[in-house]
CSV table of C-alpha atoms in Angstrom, one decimal:
chain,number,residue,atom,x,y,z
A,5,GLN,CA,-45.9,-40.1,29.5
A,6,VAL,CA,-43.0,-37.7,27.3
A,7,GLN,CA,-43.9,-37.4,23.6
A,8,LEU,CA,-41.9,-36.3,20.6
A,9,GLN,CA,-43.3,-35.2,17.6
A,10,GLU,CA,-41.3,-34.4,15.0
A,11,SER,CA,-42.7,-31.8,11.5
A,12,GLY,CA,-41.5,-30.1,9.3
A,13,PRO,CA,-41.5,-30.3,5.0
A,14,GLY,CA,-41.1,-33.8,3.6
A,15,ARG,CA,-39.4,-33.0,0.5
A,16,VAL,CA,-36.4,-30.0,-0.2
A,17,LYS,CA,-34.9,-29.2,-3.0
A,18,PRO,CA,-30.9,-29.6,-3.4
A,19,SER,CA,-28.4,-26.6,-2.0
A,20,GLU,CA,-31.7,-25.5,-0.1
A,21,THR,CA,-31.8,-26.0,3.7
A,22,LEU,CA,-33.6,-28.8,5.6
A,23,SER,CA,-35.9,-26.9,8.7
A,24,LEU,CA,-37.4,-29.7,11.1
A,25,THR,CA,-38.8,-29.0,14.8
A,26,CYS,CA,-39.6,-31.1,17.4
A,27,THR,CA,-42.6,-30.4,19.8
A,28,VAL,CA,-42.0,-31.7,23.3
A,29,SER,CA,-45.7,-33.2,25.3
A,30,GLY,CA,-46.2,-34.7,28.6
A,31,GLY,CA,-43.3,-33.1,30.2
A,32,SER,CA,-40.7,-30.3,30.0
A,33,ILE,CA,-38.0,-29.6,27.4
A,34,SER,CA,-36.1,-27.8,30.9
A,35,SER,CA,-33.2,-29.7,32.5
A,36,TYR,CA,-32.7,-32.4,29.5
A,37,TYR,CA,-30.4,-32.6,26.8
A,38,TRP,CA,-31.8,-33.6,23.2
A,39,SER,CA,-30.7,-35.1,20.1
A,40,TRP,CA,-31.3,-35.2,16.7
A,41,ILE,CA,-30.3,-38.7,14.5
A,42,ARG,CA,-31.4,-39.8,10.8
A,43,GLN,CA,-31.5,-42.7,9.0
A,44,PRO,CA,-31.3,-43.0,5.4
A,45,PRO,CA,-33.4,-45.6,3.8
A,46,GLY,CA,-32.3,-49.0,4.0
A,47,LYS,CA,-29.1,-47.8,6.5
A,48,GLY,CA,-28.3,-47.3,10.2
A,49,LEU,CA,-28.8,-44.7,12.5
A,50,GLU,CA,-26.3,-41.5,12.2
A,51,TRP,CA,-26.0,-38.7,15.2
A,52,ILE,CA,-26.6,-35.5,14.3
A,53,GLY,CA,-26.2,-33.7,17.6
A,54,PHE,CA,-27.8,-32.4,20.4
A,55,ILE,CA,-29.0,-29.5,22.6
A,56,TYR,CA,-29.2,-28.8,26.3
A,57,PHE,CA,-32.6,-27.0,26.9
A,58,SER,CA,-29.9,-23.9,28.1
A,59,GLY,CA,-29.0,-23.7,24.5
A,60,SER,CA,-25.5,-25.8,24.5
A,61,THR,CA,-24.8,-27.8,21.5
A,62,ASN,CA,-22.8,-30.5,20.4
A,63,TYR,CA,-22.9,-31.6,16.9
A,64,ASN,CA,-21.2,-34.6,14.5
A,65,PRO,CA,-18.2,-33.3,12.8
A,66,SER,CA,-18.8,-34.6,9.9
A,67,LEU,CA,-22.6,-32.4,9.6
A,68,LYS,CA,-21.0,-29.4,12.0
A,69,SER,CA,-20.3,-27.4,9.2
A,70,ARG,CA,-24.2,-27.3,7.8
A,71,VAL,CA,-25.8,-27.9,11.1
A,72,THR,CA,-28.2,-25.8,13.6
A,73,ILE,CA,-30.1,-27.3,16.5
A,74,SER,CA,-31.8,-24.5,18.4
A,75,VAL,CA,-34.3,-24.8,21.0
A,76,ASP,CA,-37.7,-22.2,22.0
A,77,THR,CA,-38.2,-22.8,26.1
A,78,SER,CA,-41.3,-21.3,25.8
A,79,LYS,CA,-42.9,-23.2,23.1
A,80,ASN,CA,-41.4,-26.8,24.5
A,81,GLN,CA,-39.6,-27.3,21.0
A,82,PHE,CA,-36.5,-27.7,19.4
A,83,SER,CA,-35.0,-27.3,16.0
A,84,LEU,CA,-33.0,-29.0,13.2
A,85,LYS,CA,-31.7,-26.6,10.5
A,86,LEU,CA,-29.1,-28.6,7.8
A,87,SER,CA,-27.9,-26.6,5.1
A,88,SER,CA,-26.7,-26.9,1.3
A,89,VAL,CA,-28.5,-30.4,1.0
A,90,THR,CA,-28.2,-33.4,-1.4
A,91,ALA,CA,-29.3,-36.3,-1.9
A,92,ALA,CA,-27.2,-38.3,0.6
A,93,ASP,CA,-29.1,-36.3,3.4
A,94,THR,CA,-32.4,-38.2,2.2
A,95,ALA,CA,-33.6,-40.1,5.5
A,96,VAL,CA,-35.8,-40.2,8.2
A,97,TYR,CA,-35.4,-37.7,10.9
A,98,TYR,CA,-35.6,-38.6,14.3
A,99,CYS,CA,-35.6,-36.6,17.3
A,100,ALA,CA,-34.9,-37.9,21.0
A,101,ARG,CA,-34.8,-37.0,24.7
A,102,MET,CA,-31.0,-38.1,26.2
A,103,LEU,CA,-31.7,-39.6,29.9
A,104,ASP,CA,-28.7,-38.1,31.8
A,105,ARG,CA,-26.9,-40.4,33.8
A,106,GLY,CA,-23.7,-38.0,34.4
A,107,THR,CA,-21.5,-39.6,31.9
A,108,TYR,CA,-23.2,-41.3,29.2
A,109,TYR,CA,-26.5,-40.4,28.4
A,110,PRO,CA,-29.2,-42.7,26.4
A,111,LEU,CA,-31.9,-41.7,24.3
A,112,GLU,CA,-34.9,-42.5,26.1
A,113,TYR,CA,-38.0,-41.3,24.4
A,114,TRP,CA,-38.0,-41.0,20.4
A,115,GLY,CA,-40.6,-39.2,18.1
A,116,HIS,CA,-41.6,-41.6,15.5
A,117,GLY,CA,-39.4,-40.4,12.7
A,118,THR,CA,-40.2,-38.1,9.6
A,119,LEU,CA,-38.8,-38.7,6.1
A,120,VAL,CA,-37.4,-35.8,4.2
A,121,THR,CA,-36.3,-36.5,0.7
A,122,VAL,CA,-33.9,-34.4,-1.2
A,123,SER,CA,-35.2,-34.1,-4.5
A,124,SER,CA,-36.0,-31.3,-7.1
B,29,SER,CA,-16.8,-45.7,8.7
B,30,SER,CA,-18.5,-46.4,12.5
B,31,GLU,CA,-16.5,-46.4,15.4
B,32,LEU,CA,-18.9,-49.3,16.6
B,33,THR,CA,-18.5,-52.2,14.8
B,34,GLN,CA,-21.1,-54.9,15.0
B,35,ASP,CA,-22.3,-58.7,12.9
B,36,SER,CA,-24.6,-57.7,10.1
B,37,ALA,CA,-26.9,-60.1,11.0
B,38,VAL,CA,-27.6,-63.4,13.2
B,39,SER,CA,-29.9,-65.9,13.7
B,40,VAL,CA,-31.4,-67.4,17.0
B,41,ALA,CA,-34.1,-70.6,17.2
B,42,LEU,CA,-37.2,-69.7,19.3
B,43,GLY,CA,-36.6,-69.8,23.2
B,44,GLN,CA,-33.1,-70.1,22.9
B,45,THR,CA,-30.6,-67.6,23.6
B,46,VAL,CA,-28.6,-65.1,20.9
B,47,ARG,CA,-25.7,-62.5,21.9
B,48,ILE,CA,-25.1,-59.6,20.4
B,49,THR,CA,-21.7,-58.1,20.2
B,50,CYS,CA,-20.7,-54.5,19.5
B,51,GLN,CA,-16.5,-53.7,19.2
B,52,GLY,CA,-14.9,-50.1,19.9
B,53,ASP,CA,-12.1,-49.2,21.8
B,54,THR,CA,-14.4,-46.4,23.0
B,55,LEU,CA,-16.3,-49.4,25.0
B,56,ARG,CA,-13.4,-49.6,27.6
B,57,SER,CA,-14.1,-46.0,29.0
B,58,ASN,CA,-17.6,-45.5,28.0
B,59,TYR,CA,-21.3,-47.3,28.2
B,60,ALA,CA,-23.1,-48.9,25.3
B,61,SER,CA,-26.7,-48.3,25.0
B,62,TRP,CA,-28.9,-50.7,22.9
B,63,TYR,CA,-31.9,-49.9,21.1
B,64,GLN,CA,-34.4,-52.1,19.5
B,65,GLN,CA,-36.0,-51.3,15.7
B,66,LYS,CA,-38.7,-52.8,14.0
B,67,PRO,CA,-39.9,-52.4,10.4
B,68,GLY,CA,-41.2,-48.9,9.8
B,69,GLN,CA,-41.1,-48.0,13.5
B,70,ALA,CA,-38.6,-46.2,16.2
B,71,PRO,CA,-36.1,-47.4,17.9
B,72,LEU,CA,-36.5,-48.5,21.1
B,73,LEU,CA,-33.8,-48.1,24.5
B,74,VAL,CA,-33.6,-51.7,25.6
B,75,ILE,CA,-30.4,-51.8,27.7
B,76,TYR,CA,-28.2,-48.8,28.9
B,77,GLY,CA,-25.4,-48.6,31.3
B,78,LYS,CA,-23.5,-51.1,33.1
B,79,ASN,CA,-26.9,-53.4,32.3
B,80,ASP,CA,-30.1,-51.3,32.9
B,81,ARG,CA,-33.4,-52.1,31.8
B,82,PRO,CA,-36.2,-49.0,31.0
B,83,SER,CA,-39.3,-49.6,32.4
B,84,GLY,CA,-41.6,-52.1,30.2
B,85,ILE,CA,-38.9,-53.8,28.6
B,86,SER,CA,-38.1,-57.6,29.2
B,87,ASP,CA,-35.5,-59.0,31.4
B,88,ARG,CA,-34.9,-61.2,28.4
B,89,PHE,CA,-32.4,-58.5,27.6
B,90,SER,CA,-29.4,-58.0,29.5
B,91,GLY,CA,-26.4,-56.1,28.6
B,92,SER,CA,-22.8,-56.3,29.7
B,93,THR,CA,-19.2,-55.3,28.8
B,94,SER,CA,-15.9,-56.7,28.4
B,95,GLY,CA,-12.3,-54.8,27.5
B,96,ASN,CA,-13.7,-53.0,23.9
B,97,THR,CA,-16.8,-55.2,23.1
B,98,ALA,CA,-19.9,-54.3,24.6
B,99,SER,CA,-22.7,-57.5,24.3
B,100,LEU,CA,-26.9,-57.7,24.3
B,101,THR,CA,-28.3,-61.2,25.2
B,102,ILE,CA,-31.3,-62.3,24.5
B,103,THR,CA,-32.3,-65.2,26.7
B,104,GLY,CA,-35.0,-67.0,25.8
B,105,ALA,CA,-35.7,-65.3,22.3
B,106,GLN,CA,-39.4,-65.0,21.6
B,107,ALA,CA,-40.9,-64.3,17.4
B,108,GLU,CA,-41.2,-60.5,18.7
B,109,ASP,CA,-37.8,-59.8,19.2
B,110,GLU,CA,-36.9,-60.2,15.7
B,111,ALA,CA,-35.9,-56.8,14.8
B,112,ASP,CA,-32.0,-54.8,14.4
B,113,TYR,CA,-30.6,-53.9,17.1
B,114,TYR,CA,-28.0,-50.6,17.4
B,115,CYS,CA,-25.6,-50.4,20.0
B,116,TYR,CA,-24.8,-46.5,20.9
B,117,SER,CA,-21.6,-45.1,22.9
B,118,ARG,CA,-19.8,-41.8,23.1
B,119,ASP,CA,-17.2,-41.2,20.4
B,120,SER,CA,-13.1,-41.6,20.8
B,121,SER,CA,-12.5,-38.1,20.7
B,122,GLY,CA,-12.9,-37.8,24.2
B,123,LEU,CA,-15.4,-34.6,23.1
B,124,HIS,CA,-19.4,-34.7,23.9
B,125,HIS,CA,-19.9,-36.7,20.4
B,126,TYR,CA,-21.9,-39.9,20.1
B,127,VAL,CA,-21.6,-42.8,17.2
B,128,PHE,CA,-23.9,-45.5,16.4
B,129,GLY,CA,-22.9,-48.8,16.0
B,130,THR,CA,-23.2,-50.7,12.1
B,131,GLY,CA,-26.9,-52.6,13.5
B,132,THR,CA,-27.5,-56.2,13.6
B,133,LYS,CA,-30.5,-57.8,12.4
B,134,VAL,CA,-31.7,-61.1,14.2
B,135,THR,CA,-33.7,-62.9,13.0
B,136,VAL,CA,-35.6,-65.7,14.9
B,137,LEU,CA,-36.1,-69.0,13.3
């Protein structure tokens, strides 16, 4: 069974860069698409972006200028960096594996999520 | 604002049927998938594509699409079905971008 685990600092200061890693176990990171999603406390879900194992990426236009997603196939990990954070970036951050159905890609496996608070 | 609009809350009597809808122009050409989220937990995929269920998901859950509206139906709702439900699909840009619906809180009475 595929499992995903987010890791990284639980607190980031305003204007700094948020960095999270998702470690994949129970399966290879290869041949799949991988996403990051976030959820501010008490609010809905927001898609951040995804990466293919080969390294190609696609980002939410509203976050594109601040987001970088990368992959390390040797470690079976992919990562998220979000720069110039503000309090509005406080959220639970989830990583997920996308199911390739050709023209659509539902999110079939999710990590448990990690809360990141932006505060000085 | 989200391109996918859902009712904020619905309620259903125990054992009855409830339909949750998701509206957006992108649904005319893209499938939605549906996620159940219970408090303090990660979302769980319950329906994707035309009407596919991942392994382990109850057949109480079914999906359909008509025009610009995708629907998730829970037939014979149980207490454990009380949760937030989100739809998800590609956005209308024509690019490989995605968007979540606004979410629906389902209460089982």
